Coordinates of C-alpha atoms in Angstrom, one line a residue:
X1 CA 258.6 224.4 -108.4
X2 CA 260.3 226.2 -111.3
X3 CA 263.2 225.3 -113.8
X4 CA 265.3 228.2 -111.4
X5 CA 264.5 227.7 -107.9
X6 CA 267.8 228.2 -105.4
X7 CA 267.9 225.5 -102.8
X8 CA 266.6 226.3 -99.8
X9 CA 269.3 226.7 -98.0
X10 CA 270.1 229.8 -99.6
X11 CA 270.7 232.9 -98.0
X12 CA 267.1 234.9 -97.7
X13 CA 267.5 237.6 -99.9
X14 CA 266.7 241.9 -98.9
X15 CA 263.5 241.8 -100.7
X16 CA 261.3 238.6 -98.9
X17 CA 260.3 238.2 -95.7
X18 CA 259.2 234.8 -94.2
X19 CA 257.2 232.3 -95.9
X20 CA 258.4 233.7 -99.5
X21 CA 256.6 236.7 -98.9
X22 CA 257.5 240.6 -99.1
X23 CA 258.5 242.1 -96.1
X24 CA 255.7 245.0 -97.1
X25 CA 253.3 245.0 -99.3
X26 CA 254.3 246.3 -102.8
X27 CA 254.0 250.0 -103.7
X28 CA 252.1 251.1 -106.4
X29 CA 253.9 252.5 -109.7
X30 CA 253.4 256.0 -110.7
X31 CA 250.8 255.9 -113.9
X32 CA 252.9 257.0 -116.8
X33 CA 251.7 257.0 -120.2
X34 CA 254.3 255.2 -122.9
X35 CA 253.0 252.2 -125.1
X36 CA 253.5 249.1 -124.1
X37 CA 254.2 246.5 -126.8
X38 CA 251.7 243.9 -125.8
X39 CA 249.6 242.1 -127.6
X40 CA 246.3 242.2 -127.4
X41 CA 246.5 245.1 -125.7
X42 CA 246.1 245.2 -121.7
X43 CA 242.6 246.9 -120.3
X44 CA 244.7 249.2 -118.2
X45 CA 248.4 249.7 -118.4
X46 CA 251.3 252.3 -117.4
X47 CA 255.2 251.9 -118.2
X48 CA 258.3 254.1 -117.7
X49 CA 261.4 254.1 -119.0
X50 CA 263.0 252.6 -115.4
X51 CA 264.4 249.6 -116.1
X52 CA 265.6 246.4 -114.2
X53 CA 267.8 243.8 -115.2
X54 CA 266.9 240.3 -115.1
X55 CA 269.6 237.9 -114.8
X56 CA 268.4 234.4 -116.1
X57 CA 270.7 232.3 -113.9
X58 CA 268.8 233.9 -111.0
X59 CA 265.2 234.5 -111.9
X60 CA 262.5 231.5 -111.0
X61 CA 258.8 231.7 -109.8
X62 CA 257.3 231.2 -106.6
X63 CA 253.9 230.9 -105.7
X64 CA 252.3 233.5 -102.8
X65 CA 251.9 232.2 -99.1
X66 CA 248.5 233.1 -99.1
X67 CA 247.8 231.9 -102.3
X68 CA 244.7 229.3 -103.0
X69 CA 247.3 227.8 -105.6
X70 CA 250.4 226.1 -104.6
X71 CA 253.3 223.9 -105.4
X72 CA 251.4 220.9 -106.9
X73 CA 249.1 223.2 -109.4
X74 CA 249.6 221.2 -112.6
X75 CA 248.9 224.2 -114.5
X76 CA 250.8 226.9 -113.4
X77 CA 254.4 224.2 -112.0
X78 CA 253.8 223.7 -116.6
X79 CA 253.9 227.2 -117.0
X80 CA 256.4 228.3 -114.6
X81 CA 258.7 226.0 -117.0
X82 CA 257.2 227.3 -119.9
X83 CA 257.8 230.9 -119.4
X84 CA 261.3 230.9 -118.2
X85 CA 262.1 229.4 -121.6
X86 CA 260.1 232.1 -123.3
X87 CA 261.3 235.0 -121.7
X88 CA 265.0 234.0 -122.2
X89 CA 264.7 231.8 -125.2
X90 CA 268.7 231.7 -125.7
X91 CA 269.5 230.7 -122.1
X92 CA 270.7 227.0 -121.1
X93 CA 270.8 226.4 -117.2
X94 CA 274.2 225.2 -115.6
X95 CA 273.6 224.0 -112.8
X96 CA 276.2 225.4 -110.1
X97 CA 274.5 228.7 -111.5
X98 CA 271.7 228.1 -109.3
X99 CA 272.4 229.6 -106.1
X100 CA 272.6 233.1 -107.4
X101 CA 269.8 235.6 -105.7
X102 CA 267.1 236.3 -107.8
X103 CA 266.7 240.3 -109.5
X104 CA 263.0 239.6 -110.7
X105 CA 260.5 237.2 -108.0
X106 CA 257.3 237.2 -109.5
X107 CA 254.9 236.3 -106.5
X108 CA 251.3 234.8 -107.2
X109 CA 248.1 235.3 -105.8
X110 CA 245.4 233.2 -106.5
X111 CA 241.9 233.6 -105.3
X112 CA 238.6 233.6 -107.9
X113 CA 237.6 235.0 -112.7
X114 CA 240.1 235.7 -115.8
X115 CA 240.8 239.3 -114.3
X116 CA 244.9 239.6 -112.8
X117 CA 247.4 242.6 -112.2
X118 CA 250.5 242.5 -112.8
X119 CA 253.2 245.0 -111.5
X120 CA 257.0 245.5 -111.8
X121 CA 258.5 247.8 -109.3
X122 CA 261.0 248.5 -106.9
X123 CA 263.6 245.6 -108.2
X124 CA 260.7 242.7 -108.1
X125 CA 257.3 242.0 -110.1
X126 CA 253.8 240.8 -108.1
X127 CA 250.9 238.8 -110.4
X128 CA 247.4 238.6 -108.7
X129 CA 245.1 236.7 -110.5
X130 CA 241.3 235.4 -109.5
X131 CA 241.9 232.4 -110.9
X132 CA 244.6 230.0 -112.2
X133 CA 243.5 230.7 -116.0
X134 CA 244.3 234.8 -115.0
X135 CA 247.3 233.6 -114.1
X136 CA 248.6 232.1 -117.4
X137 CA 247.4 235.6 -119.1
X138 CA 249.2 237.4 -117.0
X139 CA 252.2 235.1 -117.4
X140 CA 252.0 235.7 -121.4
X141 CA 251.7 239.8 -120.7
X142 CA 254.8 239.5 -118.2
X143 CA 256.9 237.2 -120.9
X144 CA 256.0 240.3 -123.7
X145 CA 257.0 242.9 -121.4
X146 CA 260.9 241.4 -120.9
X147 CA 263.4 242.5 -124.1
X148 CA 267.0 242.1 -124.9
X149 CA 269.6 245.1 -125.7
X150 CA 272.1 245.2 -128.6
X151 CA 274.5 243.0 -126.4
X152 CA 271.8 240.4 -125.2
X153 CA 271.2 241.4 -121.8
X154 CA 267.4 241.1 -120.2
X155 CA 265.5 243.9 -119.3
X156 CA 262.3 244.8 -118.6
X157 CA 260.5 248.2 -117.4
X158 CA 258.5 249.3 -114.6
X159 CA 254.9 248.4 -115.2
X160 CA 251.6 248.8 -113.6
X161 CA 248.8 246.1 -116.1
X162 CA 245.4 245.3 -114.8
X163 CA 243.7 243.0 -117.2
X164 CA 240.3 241.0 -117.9
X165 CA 239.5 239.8 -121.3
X166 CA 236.3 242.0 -122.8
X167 CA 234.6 239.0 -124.3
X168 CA 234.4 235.3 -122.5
X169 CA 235.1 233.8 -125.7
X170 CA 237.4 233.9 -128.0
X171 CA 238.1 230.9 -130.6
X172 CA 240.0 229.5 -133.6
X173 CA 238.2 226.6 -135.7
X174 CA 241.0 224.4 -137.5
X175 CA 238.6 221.9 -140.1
X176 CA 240.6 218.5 -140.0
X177 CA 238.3 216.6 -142.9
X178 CA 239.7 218.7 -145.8
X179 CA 242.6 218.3 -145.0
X180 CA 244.4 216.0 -142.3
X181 CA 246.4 218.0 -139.7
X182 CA 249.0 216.0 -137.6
X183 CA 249.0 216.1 -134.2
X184 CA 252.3 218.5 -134.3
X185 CA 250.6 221.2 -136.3
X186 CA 247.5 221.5 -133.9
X187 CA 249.8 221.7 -131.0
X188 CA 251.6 224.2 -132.7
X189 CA 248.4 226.1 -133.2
X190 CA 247.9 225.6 -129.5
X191 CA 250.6 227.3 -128.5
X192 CA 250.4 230.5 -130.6
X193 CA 246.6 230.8 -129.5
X194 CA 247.9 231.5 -126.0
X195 CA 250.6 234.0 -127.0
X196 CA 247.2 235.5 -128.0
X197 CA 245.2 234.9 -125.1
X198 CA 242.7 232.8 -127.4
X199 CA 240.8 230.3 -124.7
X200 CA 238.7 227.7 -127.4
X201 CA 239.8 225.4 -129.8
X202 CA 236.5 224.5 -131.7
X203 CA 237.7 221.3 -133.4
X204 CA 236.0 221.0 -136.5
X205 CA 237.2 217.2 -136.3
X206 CA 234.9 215.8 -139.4
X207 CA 233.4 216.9 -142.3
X208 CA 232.0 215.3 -145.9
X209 CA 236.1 214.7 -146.8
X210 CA 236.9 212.2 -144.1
X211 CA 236.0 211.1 -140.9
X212 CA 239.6 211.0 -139.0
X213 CA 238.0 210.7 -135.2
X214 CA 238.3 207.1 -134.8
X215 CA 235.3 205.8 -132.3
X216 CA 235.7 202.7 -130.2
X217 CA 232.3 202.4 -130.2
X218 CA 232.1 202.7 -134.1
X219 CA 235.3 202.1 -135.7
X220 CA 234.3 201.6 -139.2
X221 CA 233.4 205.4 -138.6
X222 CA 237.6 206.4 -139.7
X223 CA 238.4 202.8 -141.1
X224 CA 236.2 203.6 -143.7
X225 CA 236.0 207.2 -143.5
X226 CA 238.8 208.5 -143.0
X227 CA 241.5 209.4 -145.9
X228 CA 243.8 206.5 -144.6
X229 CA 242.4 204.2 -141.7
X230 CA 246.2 204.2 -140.1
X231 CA 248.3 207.6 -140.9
X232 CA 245.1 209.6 -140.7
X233 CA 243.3 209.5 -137.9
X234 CA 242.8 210.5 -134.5
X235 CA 243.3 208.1 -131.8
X236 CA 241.7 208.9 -128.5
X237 CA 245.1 208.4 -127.0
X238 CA 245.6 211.6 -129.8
X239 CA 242.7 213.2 -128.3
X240 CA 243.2 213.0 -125.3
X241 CA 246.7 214.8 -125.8
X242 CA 245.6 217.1 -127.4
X243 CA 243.1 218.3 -124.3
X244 CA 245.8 218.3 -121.6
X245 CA 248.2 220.3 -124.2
X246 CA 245.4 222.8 -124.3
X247 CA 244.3 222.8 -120.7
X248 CA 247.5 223.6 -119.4
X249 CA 247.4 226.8 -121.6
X250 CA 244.0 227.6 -120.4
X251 CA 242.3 226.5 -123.6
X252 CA 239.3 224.1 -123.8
X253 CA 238.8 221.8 -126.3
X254 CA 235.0 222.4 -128.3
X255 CA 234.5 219.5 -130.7
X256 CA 232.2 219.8 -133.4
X257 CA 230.5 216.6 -135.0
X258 CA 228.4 218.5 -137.7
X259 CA 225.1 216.7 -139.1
X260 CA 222.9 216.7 -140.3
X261 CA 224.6 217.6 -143.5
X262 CA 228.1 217.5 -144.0
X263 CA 227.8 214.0 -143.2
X264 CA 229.2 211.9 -146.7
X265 CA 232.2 210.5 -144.6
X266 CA 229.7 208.9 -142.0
X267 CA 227.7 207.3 -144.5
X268 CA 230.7 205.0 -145.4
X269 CA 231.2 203.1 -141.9
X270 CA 227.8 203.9 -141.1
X271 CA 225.1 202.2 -143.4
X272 CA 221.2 203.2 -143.1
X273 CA 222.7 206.5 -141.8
X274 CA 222.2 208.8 -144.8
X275 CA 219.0 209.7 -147.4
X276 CA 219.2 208.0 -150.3
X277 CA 218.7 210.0 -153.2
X278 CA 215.9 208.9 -156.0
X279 CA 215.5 210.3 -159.5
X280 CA 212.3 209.2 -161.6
X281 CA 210.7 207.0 -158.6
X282 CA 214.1 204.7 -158.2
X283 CA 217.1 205.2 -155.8
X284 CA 220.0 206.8 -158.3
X285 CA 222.7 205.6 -156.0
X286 CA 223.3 208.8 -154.4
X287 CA 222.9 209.7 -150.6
X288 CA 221.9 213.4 -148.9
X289 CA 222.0 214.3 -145.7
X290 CA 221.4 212.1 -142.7
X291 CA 217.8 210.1 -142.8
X292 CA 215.9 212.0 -140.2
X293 CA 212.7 209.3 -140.0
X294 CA 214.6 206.4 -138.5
X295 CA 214.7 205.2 -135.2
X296 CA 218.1 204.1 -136.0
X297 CA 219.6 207.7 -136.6
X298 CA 218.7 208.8 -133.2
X299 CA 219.7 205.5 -131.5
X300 CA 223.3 206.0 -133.7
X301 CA 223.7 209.5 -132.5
X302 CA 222.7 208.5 -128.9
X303 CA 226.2 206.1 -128.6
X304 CA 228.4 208.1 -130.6
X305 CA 227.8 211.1 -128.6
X306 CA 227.7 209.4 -125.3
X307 CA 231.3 208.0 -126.3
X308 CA 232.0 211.6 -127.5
X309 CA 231.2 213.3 -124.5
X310 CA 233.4 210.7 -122.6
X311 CA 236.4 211.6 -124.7
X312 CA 235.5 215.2 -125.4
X313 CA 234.8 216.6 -121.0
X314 CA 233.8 220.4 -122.1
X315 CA 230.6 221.1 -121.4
X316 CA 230.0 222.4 -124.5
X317 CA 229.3 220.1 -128.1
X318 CA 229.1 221.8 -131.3
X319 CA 226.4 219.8 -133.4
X320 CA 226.4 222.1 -136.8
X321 CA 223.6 222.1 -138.7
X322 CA 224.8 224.4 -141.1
X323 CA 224.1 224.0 -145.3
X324 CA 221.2 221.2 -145.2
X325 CA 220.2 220.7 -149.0
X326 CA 217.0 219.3 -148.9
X327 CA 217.4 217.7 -152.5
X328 CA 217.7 214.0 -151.2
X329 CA 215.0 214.0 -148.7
X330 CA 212.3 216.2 -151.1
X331 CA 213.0 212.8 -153.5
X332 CA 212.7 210.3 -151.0
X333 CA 209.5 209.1 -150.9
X334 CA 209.8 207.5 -147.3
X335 CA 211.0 211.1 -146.0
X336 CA 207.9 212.8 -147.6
X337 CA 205.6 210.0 -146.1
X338 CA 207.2 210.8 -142.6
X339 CA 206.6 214.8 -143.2
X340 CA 202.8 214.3 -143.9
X341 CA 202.9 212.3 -141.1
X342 CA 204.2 214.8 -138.8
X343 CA 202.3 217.6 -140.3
X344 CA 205.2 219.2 -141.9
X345 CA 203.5 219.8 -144.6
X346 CA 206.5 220.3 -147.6
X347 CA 208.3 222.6 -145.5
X348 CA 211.6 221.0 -145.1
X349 CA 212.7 223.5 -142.5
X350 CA 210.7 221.9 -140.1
X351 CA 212.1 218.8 -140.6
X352 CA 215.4 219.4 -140.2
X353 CA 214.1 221.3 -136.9
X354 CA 212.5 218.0 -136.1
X355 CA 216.4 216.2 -135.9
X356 CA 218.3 218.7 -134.5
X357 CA 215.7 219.2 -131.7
X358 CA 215.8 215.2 -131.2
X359 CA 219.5 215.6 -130.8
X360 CA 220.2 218.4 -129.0
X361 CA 217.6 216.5 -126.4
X362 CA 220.2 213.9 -126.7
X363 CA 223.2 215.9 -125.9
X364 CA 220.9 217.5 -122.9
X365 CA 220.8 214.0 -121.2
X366 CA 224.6 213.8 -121.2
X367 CA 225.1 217.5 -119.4
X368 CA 226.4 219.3 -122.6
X369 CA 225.3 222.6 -123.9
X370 CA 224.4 222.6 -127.7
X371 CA 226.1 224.6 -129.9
X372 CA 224.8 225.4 -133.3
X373 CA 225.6 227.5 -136.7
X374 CA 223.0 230.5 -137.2
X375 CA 221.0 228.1 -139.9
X376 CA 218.9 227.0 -137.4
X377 CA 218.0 228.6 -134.0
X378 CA 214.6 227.6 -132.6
X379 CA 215.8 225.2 -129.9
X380 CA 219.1 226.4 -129.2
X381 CA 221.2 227.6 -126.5
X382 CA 224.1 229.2 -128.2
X383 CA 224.3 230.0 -132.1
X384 CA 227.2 230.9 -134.0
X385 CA 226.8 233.5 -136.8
X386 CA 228.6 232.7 -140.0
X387 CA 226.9 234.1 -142.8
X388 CA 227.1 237.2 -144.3
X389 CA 229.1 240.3 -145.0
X390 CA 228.6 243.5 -141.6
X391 CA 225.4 244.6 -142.8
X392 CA 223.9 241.2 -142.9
X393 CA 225.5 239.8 -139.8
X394 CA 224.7 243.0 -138.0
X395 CA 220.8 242.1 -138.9
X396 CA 221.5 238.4 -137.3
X397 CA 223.1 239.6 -134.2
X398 CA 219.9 241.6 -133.9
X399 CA 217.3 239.0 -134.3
X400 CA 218.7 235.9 -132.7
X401 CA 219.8 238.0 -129.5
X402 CA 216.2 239.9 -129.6
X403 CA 215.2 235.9 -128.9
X404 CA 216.9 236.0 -125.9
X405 CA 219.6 233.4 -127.7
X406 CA 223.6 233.8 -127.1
X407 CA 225.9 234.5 -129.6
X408 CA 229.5 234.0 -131.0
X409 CA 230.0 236.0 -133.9
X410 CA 232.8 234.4 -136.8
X411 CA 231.2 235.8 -140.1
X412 CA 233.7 238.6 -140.4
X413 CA 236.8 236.1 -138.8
X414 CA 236.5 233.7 -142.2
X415 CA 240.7 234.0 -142.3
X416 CA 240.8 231.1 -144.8
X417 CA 239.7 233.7 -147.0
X418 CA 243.2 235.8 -148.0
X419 CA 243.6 239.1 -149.8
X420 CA 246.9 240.6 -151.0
X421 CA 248.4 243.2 -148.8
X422 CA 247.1 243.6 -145.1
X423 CA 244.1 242.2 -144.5
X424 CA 244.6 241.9 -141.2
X425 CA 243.1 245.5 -140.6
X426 CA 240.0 244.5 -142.1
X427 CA 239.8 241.8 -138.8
X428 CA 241.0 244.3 -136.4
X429 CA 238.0 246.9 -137.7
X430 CA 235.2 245.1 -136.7
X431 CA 232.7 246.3 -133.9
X432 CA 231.1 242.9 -132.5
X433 CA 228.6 245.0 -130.7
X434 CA 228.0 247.6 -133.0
X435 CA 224.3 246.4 -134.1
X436 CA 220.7 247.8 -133.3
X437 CA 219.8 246.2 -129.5
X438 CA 219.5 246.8 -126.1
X439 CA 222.3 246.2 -123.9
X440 CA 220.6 243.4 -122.5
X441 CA 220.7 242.2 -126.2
X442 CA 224.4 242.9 -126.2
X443 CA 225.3 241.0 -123.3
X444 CA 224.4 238.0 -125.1
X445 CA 227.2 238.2 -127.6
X446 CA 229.6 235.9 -125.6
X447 CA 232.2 236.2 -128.4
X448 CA 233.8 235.3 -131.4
X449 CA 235.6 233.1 -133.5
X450 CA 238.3 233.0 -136.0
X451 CA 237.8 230.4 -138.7
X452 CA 240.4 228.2 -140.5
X453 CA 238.4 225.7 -143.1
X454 CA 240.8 223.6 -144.9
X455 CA 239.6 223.4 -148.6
X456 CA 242.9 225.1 -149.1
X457 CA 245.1 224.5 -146.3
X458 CA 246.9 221.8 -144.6
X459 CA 250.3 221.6 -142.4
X460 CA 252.2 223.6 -145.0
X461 CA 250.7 226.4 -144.9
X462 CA 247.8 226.4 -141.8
X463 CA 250.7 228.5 -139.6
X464 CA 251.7 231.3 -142.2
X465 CA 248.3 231.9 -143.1
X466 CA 247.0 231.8 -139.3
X467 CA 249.3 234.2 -137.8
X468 CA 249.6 237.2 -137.2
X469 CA 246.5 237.4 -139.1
X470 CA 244.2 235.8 -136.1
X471 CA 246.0 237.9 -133.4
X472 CA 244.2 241.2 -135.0
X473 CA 240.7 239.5 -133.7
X474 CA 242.5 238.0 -130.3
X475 CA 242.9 242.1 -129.3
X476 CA 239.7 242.9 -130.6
X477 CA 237.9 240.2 -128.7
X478 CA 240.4 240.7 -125.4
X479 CA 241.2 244.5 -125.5
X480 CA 238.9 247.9 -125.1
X481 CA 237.1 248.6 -128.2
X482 CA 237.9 252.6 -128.0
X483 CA 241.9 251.9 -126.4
X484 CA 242.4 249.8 -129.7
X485 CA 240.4 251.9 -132.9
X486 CA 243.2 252.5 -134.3
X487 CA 244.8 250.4 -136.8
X488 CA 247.7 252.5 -137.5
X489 CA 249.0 252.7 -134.1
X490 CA 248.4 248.2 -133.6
X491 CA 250.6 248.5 -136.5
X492 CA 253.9 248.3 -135.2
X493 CA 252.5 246.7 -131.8
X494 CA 251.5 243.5 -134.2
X495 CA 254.9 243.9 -135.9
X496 CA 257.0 243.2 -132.8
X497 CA 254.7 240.9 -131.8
X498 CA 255.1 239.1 -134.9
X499 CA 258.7 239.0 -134.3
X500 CA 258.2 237.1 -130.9
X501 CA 255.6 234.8 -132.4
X502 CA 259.0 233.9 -135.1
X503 CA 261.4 233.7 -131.9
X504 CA 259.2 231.7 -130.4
X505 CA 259.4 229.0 -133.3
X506 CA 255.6 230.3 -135.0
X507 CA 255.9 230.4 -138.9
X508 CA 254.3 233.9 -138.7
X509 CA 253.8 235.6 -142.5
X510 CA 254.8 239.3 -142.3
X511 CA 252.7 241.7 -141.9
X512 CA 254.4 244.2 -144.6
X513 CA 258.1 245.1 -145.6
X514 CA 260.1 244.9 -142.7
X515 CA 262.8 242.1 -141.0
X516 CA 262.8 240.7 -137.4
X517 CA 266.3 241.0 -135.4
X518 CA 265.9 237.1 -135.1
X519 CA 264.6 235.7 -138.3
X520 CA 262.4 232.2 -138.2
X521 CA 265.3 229.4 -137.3
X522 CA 263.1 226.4 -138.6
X523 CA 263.5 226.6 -142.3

């Protein structure tokens, strides 16, 4: 069940009853008042100074007797594991140690949404959660809340955390056409997005760069696409690890296949796909976006996304549409036939409406809700915002949620973007619902997204430049708006937790002058 588990045959320790269960239920802790140093900061939370010591030879997990989850759960037997090597990250298990009685049982309940509580007191700690993705939060709030003394002994405090996330979600967009990111570095990524109780990967996979996704269905797609047809690509066996690395951290996997710009990689493994471009009545040689007017496009898009949405089981697809130029198909002369044709007149707007309608109907038939950047809107589901510094965002979140459309807001996320000194503050400040709408308008706003485009970035430098600085969103997407105004007091809260990301083998950058009491080991 968990790395720490005494046979059963053990003695029964004072504090369990039968079936692994307290004899009584557990007592409420007196509400005290001093910070805790989690991170992003818990919805409601009390601490005291009481402490108990955890001995690792002795501490394991066991699930509730009445919990819905048991021995068996994938997810939470994986994190059981996990945690016990995050919470005592210098500890190596000898095995006669594992008779010893236990100082800390953490009990779990697991019933029904992302809401758990989680308390320490009276010599054990309880974590209820509605749901098995609760759970792993509250896992990551109970691994933050244990510390070491001066001499390496375990502690951690009576505590009294309920929890819920205030937004549903809460991404981080890693571009892998710019630059190629191995396998390692997006696992890596992985695992700091659930220190931060992040929940969606939005896999930018391809771009105009390269096309590393290698189809079965098409495989000229990377052969010819990609940078290099062997050492970078993404296999679906590559895929496919990728999703259950993620799942079992309670993070789903959104992958974006953007068109119909964005598209020169396609256009290599994929002939008749793209506009050609003509200059004085002849074809210069050039190609624009995808050729909206052919059957073929649609009938393309139709088996690529069906393999897609085999390989790829979220319900959700990102199809882009962002940054059309219109250049190529205003030259073509079979593209402006087809607009008179359809009445669309010379406005191009329409006809790029035109394809992203026929595909979105396309990724309808497969059961997967379209997601879209803000360029385009009319026959969308969800939109993502991008554009635009506050007071020009604020205007979109207006006008796309006074349409009744959902939201996730990244225009003020852009972290690829760097400044010297802390920037990070200039993340944490941001009011997703502070713009003019009803509340019924607000509700809309699902979330937000941190974005990491790769112009600039690759696996040298995506960790540094990713962390802490995305953490300052995680809070502000997880945590109360008014609880966590204040930069200067998430100062030193994102300073230690900075210093766990760099135990916990993250390549961190620092946040300002300052040292860890264990440095990054890796370099």
């Amino acid at each position: 069940l968990a790395p720490h588990r005494p046979p059963r045959d053990r003695p029964t320790p004072p504090l369990r009853g039968p079936g692994c269960r307290p004899r009584a239920p557990l007592r409420r802790c007196p509400r005290y008042i001093p910070p805790l140093r989690v991170w992003p900061m818990p919805q409601i939370s009390a601490s005291s100074p009481e402490q108990y010591p955890l001995n690792p030879e002795a501490f394991y997990f066991e699930y509730g007797r009445q919990s819905e989850a048991q021995p068996g759960c994938s997810v939470l037997d994986a994190a059981f594991k996990r945690y016990f090597s995050l919470i005592f990250p210098d500890y190596f298990p000898v095995t006669k140690n594992f008779e010893l009685f236990h100082d800390i049982l953490i009990f779990l309940d697991v019933p029904i949404s992302l809401k758990y509580n989680l308390s320490v007191c009276a010599g054990q700690a309880s974590l209820k959660a509605e749901t098995v993705w609760g759970a792993l939060r509250g896992l990551e709030t109970f691994s933050q809340l244990v510390y070491q003394d001066d001499f390496g002994s375990f502690f951690v405090n009576k505590t009294d955390i309920e929890d819920f996330p205030r937004f549903q979600f809460r991404g981080i967009l890693l571009d892998t056409s710019r630059h190629y990111l191995p396998v390692q570095a997006i696992l890596k990524t992985l695992d700091a997005m659930a220190y931060s109780k992040f929940n969606v990967f939005h896999w930018h996979i391809v771009d105009d760069p390269s096309f590393p996704y290698q189809s079965q269905t098409f495989p000229d797609l990377s052969a010819k696409g990609a940078f290099h047809p062997m050492t970078h690509i993404y296999t679906q066996t590559d895929v496919q690890r990728v999703i259950s690395y993620a799942r079992l951290r309670g993070i789903r996997v959104l992958p974006e296949f953007d068109s119909p710009g964005h598209t020169q990689s396609w256009g290599k493994g994929q002939s008749d796909l793209l506009t050609p471009c003509y200059k004085g009545g002849t074809p210069s040689g050039a190609f624009g976006p995808v050729n909206p007017t052919l059957p073929s496009t649609y009938q393309f898009i139709a088996r690529l996304f069906k393999e897609v949405s085999s390989v790829f089981p979220d319900s959700y697809i990102h199809l882009g549409g962002d940054e059309v130029n219109f250049f190529c198909w205003k030259s073509n002369p079979d593209v402006r036939a087809f607009m008179q044709k359809m009445g669309f007149g010379t406005d191009f707007t329409k006809l790029e409406a035109f394809y992203m309608e026929s595909i979105v109907n396309i990724t309808s038939t497969l059961n997967k809700t379209a997601i879209v950047w803000q360029d385009v809107f009319d026959y969308h589901e969800l939109l993502h915002i991008w554009k635009g510094v506050p007071y020009d965002y604020t205007k979109e979140l207006s006008r796309i949620t006074k349409a009744g459309k959902r939201v996730v807001l990244a225009a003020p996320w852009y972290i690829n973007h760097i400044a010297y000194g802390q920037d990070w503050r200039k993340s944490y400040t941001v009011q997703p619902l502070n713009f003019s709408g009803t509340e019924e308008q607000k509700k809309l706003v699902i979330g937000g997204e941190v974005c990491m485009w790769g112009e600039y970035v690759d696996a040298t430098n995506l960790t540094p430049r990713l962390w802490p600085r995305a953490s300052a969103a995680a809070e502000r997407l997880w945590s109360d708006e008014k609880q966590t105004s204040s930069v200067e007091k998430a100062f030193p809260r994102l300073q230690d937790f900075r210093c766990k990301l760099l135990r916990r083998g993250i390549q961190a950058e620092p946040l300002y002058v300052g040292h860890c009491r264990h440095e990054y080991q890796g370099i």
